[in-house]
GROMACS .gro file of N, CA and C in nm:
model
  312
    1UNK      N    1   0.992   0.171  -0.081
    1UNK     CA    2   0.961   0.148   0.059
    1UNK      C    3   1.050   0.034   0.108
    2UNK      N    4   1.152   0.076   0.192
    2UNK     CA    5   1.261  -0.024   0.170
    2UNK      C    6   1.232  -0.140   0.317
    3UNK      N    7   1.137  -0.097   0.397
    3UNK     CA    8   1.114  -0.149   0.507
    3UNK      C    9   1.023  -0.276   0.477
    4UNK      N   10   0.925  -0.206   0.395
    4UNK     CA   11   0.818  -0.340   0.305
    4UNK      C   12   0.908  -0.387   0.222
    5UNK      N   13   1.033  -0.390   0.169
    5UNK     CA   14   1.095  -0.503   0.074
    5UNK      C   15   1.153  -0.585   0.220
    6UNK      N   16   1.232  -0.520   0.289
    6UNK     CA   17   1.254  -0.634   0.397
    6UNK      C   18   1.169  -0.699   0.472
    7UNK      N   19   1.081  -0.663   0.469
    7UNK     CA   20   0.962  -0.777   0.586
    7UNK      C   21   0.921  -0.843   0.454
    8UNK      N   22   0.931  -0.837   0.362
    8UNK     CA   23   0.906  -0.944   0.248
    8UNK      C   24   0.988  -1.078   0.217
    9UNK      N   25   1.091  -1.016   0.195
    9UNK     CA   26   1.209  -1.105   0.215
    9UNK      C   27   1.235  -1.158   0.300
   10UNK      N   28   1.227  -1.133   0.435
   10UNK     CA   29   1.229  -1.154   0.546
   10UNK      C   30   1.209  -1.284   0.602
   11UNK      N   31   1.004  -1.258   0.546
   11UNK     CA   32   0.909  -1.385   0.550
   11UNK      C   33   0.929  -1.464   0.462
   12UNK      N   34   1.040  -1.429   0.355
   12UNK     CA   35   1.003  -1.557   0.229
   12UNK      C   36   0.869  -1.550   0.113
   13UNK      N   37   0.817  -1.354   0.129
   13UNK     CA   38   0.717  -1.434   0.026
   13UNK      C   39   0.739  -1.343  -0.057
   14UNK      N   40   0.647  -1.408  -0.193
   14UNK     CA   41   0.694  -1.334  -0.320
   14UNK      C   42   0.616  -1.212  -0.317
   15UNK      N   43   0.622  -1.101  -0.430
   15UNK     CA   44   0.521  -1.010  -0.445
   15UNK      C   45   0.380  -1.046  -0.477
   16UNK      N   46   0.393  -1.171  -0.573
   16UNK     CA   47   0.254  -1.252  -0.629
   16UNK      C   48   0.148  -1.287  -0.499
   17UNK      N   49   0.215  -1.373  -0.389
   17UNK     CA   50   0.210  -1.433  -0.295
   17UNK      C   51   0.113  -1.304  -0.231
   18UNK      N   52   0.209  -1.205  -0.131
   18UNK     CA   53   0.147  -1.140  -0.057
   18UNK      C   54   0.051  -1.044  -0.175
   19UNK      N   55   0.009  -1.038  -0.273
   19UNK     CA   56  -0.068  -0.974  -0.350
   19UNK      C   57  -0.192  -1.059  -0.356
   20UNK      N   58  -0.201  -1.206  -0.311
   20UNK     CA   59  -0.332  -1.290  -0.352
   20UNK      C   60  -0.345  -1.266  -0.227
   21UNK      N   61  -0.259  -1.242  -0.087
   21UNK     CA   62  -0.322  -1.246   0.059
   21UNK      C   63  -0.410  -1.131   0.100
   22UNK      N   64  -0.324  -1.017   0.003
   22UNK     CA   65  -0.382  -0.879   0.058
   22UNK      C   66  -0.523  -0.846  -0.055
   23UNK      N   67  -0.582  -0.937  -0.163
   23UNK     CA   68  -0.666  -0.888  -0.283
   23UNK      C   69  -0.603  -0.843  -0.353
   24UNK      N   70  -0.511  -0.777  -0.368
   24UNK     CA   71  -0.427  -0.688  -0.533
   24UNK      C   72  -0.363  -0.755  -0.603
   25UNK      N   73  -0.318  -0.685  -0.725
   25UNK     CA   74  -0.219  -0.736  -0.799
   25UNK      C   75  -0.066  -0.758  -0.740
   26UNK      N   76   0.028  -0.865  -0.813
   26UNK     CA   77   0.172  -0.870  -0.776
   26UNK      C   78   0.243  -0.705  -0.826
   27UNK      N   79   0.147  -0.648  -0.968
   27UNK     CA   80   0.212  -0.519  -0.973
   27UNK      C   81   0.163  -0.439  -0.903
   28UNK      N   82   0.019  -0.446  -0.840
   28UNK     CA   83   0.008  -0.309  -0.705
   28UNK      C   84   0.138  -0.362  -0.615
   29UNK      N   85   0.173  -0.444  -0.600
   29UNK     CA   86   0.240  -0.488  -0.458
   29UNK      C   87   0.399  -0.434  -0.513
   30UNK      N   88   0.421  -0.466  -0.712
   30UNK     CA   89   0.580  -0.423  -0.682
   30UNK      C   90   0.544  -0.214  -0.681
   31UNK      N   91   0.476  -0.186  -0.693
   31UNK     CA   92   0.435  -0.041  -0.754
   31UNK      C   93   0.437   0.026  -0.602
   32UNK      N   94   0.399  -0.059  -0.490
   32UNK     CA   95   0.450  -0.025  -0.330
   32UNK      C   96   0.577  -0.046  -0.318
   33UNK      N   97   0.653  -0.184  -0.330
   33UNK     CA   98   0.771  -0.169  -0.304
   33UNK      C   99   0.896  -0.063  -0.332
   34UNK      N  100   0.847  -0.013  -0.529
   34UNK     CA  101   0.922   0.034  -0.568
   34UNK      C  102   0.934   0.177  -0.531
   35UNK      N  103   0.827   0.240  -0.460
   35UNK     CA  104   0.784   0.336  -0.458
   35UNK      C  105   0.682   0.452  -0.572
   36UNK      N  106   0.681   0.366  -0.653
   36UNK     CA  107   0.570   0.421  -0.759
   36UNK      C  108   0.462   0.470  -0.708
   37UNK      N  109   0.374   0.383  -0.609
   37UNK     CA  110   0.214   0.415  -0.558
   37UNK      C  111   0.302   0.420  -0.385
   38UNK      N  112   0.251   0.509  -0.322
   38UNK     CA  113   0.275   0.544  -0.178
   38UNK      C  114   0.148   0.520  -0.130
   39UNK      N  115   0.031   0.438  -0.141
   39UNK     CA  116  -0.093   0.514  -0.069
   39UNK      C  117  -0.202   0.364  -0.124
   40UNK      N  118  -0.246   0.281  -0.022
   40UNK     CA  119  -0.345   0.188  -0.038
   40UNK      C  120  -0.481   0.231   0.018
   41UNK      N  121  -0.583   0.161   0.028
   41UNK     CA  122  -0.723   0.121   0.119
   41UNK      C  123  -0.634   0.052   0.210
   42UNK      N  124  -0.708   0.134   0.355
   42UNK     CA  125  -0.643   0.121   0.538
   42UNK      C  126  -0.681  -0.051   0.510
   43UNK      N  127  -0.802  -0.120   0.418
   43UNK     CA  128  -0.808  -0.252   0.434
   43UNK      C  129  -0.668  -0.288   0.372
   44UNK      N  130  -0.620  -0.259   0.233
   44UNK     CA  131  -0.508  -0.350   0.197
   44UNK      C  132  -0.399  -0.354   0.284
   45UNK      N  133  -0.388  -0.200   0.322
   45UNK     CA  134  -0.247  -0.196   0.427
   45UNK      C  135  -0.267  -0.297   0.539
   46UNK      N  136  -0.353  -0.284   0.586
   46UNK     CA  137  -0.386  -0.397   0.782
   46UNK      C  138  -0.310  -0.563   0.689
   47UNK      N  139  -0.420  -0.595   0.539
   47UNK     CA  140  -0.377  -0.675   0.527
   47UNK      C  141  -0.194  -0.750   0.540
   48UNK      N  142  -0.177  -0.592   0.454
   48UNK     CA  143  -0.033  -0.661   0.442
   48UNK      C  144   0.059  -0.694   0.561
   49UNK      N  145   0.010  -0.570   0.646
   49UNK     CA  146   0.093  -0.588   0.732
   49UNK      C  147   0.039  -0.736   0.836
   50UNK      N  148  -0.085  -0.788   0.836
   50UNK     CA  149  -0.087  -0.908   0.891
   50UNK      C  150  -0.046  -1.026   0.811
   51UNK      N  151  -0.030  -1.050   0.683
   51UNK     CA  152   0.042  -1.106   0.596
   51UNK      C  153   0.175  -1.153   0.652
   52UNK      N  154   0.239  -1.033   0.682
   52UNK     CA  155   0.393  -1.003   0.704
   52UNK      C  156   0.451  -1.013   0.892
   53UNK      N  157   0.289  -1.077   0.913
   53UNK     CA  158   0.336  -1.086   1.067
   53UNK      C  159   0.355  -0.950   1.140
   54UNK      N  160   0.364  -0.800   1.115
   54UNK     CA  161   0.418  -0.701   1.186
   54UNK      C  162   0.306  -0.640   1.281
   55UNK      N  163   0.310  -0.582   1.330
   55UNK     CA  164   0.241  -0.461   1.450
   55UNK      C  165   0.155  -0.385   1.371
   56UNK      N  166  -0.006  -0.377   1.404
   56UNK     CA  167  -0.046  -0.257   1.264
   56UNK      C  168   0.025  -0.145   1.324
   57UNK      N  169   0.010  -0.089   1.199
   57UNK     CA  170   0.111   0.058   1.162
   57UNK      C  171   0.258   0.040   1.123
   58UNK      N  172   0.365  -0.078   1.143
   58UNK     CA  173   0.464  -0.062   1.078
   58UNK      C  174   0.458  -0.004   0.975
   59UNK      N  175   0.423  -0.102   0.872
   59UNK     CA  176   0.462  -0.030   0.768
   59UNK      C  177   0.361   0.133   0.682
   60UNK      N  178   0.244   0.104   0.720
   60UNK     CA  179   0.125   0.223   0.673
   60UNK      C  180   0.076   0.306   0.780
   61UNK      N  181   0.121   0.454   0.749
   61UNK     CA  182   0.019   0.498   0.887
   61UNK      C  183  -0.151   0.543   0.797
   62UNK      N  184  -0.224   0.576   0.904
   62UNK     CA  185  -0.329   0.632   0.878
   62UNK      C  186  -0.326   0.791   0.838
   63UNK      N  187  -0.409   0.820   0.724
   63UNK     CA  188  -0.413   0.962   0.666
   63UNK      C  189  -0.528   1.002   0.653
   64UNK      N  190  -0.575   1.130   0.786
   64UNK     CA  191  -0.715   1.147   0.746
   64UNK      C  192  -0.731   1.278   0.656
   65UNK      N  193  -0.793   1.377   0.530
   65UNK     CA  194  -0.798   1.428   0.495
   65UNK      C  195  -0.939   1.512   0.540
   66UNK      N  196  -0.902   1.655   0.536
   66UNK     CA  197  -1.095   1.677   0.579
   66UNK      C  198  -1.186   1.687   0.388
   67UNK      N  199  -1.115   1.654   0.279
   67UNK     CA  200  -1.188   1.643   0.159
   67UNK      C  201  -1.190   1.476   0.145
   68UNK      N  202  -1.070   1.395   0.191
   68UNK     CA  203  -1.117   1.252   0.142
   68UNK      C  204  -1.109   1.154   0.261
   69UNK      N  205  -1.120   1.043   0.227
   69UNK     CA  206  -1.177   0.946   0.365
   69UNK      C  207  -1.015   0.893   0.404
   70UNK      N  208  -1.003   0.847   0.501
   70UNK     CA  209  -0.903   0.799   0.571
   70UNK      C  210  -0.865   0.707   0.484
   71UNK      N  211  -0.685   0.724   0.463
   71UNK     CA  212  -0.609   0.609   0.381
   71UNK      C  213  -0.519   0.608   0.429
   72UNK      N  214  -0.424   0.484   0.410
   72UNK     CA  215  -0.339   0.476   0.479
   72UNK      C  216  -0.201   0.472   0.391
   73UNK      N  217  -0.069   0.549   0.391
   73UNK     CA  218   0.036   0.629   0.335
   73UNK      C  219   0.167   0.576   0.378
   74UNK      N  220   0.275   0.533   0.317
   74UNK     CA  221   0.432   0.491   0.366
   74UNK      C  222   0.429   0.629   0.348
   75UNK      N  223   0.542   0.696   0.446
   75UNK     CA  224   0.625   0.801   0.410
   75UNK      C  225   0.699   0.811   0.266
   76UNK      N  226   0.684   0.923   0.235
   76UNK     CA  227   0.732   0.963   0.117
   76UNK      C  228   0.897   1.012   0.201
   77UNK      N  229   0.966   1.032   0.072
   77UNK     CA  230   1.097   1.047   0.075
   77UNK      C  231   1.105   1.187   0.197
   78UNK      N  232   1.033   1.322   0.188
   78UNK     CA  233   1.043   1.439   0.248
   78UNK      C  234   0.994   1.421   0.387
   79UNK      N  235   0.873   1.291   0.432
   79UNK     CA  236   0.878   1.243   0.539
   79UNK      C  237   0.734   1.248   0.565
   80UNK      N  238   0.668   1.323   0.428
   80UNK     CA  239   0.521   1.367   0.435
   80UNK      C  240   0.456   1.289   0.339
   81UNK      N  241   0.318   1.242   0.428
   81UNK     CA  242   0.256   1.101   0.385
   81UNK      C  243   0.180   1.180   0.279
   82UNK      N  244   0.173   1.113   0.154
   82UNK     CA  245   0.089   1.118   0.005
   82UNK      C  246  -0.028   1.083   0.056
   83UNK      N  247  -0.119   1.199  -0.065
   83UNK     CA  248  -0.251   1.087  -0.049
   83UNK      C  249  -0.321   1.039  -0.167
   84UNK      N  250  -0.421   1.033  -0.217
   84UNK     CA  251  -0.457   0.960  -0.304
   84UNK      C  252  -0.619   0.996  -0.354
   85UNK      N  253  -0.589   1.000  -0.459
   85UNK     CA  254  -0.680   1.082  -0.569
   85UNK      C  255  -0.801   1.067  -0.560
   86UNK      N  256  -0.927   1.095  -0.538
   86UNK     CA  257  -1.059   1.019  -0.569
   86UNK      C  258  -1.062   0.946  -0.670
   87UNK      N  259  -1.050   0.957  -0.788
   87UNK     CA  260  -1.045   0.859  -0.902
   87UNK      C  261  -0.969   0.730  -0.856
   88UNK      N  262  -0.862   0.761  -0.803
   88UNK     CA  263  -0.771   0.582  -0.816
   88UNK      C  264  -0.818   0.541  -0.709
   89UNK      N  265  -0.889   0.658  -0.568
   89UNK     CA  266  -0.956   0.549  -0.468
   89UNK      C  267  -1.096   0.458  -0.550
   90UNK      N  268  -1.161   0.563  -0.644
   90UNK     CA  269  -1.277   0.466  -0.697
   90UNK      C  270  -1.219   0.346  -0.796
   91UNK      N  271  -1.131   0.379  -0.814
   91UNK     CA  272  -1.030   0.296  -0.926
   91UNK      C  273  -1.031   0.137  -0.791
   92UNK      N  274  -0.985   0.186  -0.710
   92UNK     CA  275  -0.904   0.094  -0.610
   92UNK      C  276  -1.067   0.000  -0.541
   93UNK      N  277  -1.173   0.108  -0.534
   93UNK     CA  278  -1.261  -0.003  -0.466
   93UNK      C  279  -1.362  -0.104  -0.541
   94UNK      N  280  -1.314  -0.066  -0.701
   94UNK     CA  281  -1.367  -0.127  -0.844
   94UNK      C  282  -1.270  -0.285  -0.829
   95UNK      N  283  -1.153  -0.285  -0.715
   95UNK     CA  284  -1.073  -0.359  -0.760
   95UNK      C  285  -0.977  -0.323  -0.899
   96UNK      N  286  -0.962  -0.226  -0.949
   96UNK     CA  287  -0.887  -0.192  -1.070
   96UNK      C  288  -0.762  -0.133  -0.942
   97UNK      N  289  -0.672  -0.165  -0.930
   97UNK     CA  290  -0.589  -0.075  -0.865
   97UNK      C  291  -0.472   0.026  -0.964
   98UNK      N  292  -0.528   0.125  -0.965
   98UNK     CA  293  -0.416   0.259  -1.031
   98UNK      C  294  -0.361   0.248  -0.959
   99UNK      N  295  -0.218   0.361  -1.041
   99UNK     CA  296  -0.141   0.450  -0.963
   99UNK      C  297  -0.177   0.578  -0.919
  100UNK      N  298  -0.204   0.623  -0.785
  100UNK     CA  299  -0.239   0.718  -0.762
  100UNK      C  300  -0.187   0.803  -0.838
  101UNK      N  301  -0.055   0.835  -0.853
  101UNK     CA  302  -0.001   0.937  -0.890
  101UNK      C  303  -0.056   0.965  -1.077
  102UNK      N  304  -0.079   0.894  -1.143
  102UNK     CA  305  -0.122   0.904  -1.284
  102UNK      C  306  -0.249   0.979  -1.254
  103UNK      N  307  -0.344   1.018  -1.142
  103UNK     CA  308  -0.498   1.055  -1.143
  103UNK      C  309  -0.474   1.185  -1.044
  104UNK      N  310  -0.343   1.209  -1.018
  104UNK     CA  311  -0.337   1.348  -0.949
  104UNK      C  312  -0.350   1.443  -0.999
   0.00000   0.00000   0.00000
């Protein structure tokens, strides 16, 4: 997600940093950057993006599914927002944050 590495850099903060602002780990936060995990809780995304100073929705839009609850998704490479597993969302509200993609 090359837009979230620049508003990172941008602001000056580390992955560690905006990972204690938003609740997650520095590796949920590099596992967004790198593109590994595409897909948070609409809470972590608002966070980050108020973290990072931006407009909500820069960087996460909202994804409603009619089987799972609203999450919020960077575009994937094809332009179509991922979503995210029931397991790594229960994973995610345990505070354990998976990779979605390992529970697909």
């Amino acid at each position: 997600m090359d837009l979230l590495v620049r508003y990172i850099e941008d602001r000056d903060f580390s992955q560690a940093r905006l990972g204690r602002y938003a609740g997650v780990s520095r590796q949920f936060i590099h596992k967004l950057t790198s593109g590994e995990t595409r897909t948070c809780s609409q809470r972590v995304g608002e966070l980050i993006e108020e973290a990072l100073a931006v407009l909500p929705g820069t960087l996460f839009a909202a994804e409603v599914s009619p089987v799972r609850r609203q999450r919020v998704a960077s575009s994937a490479p094809s332009g179509r927002p991922r979503t995210e597993s029931t397991s790594a969302r229960a994973a995610a509200q345990r505070g354990a944050f998976a990779d979605a993609r390992s529970h697909s």
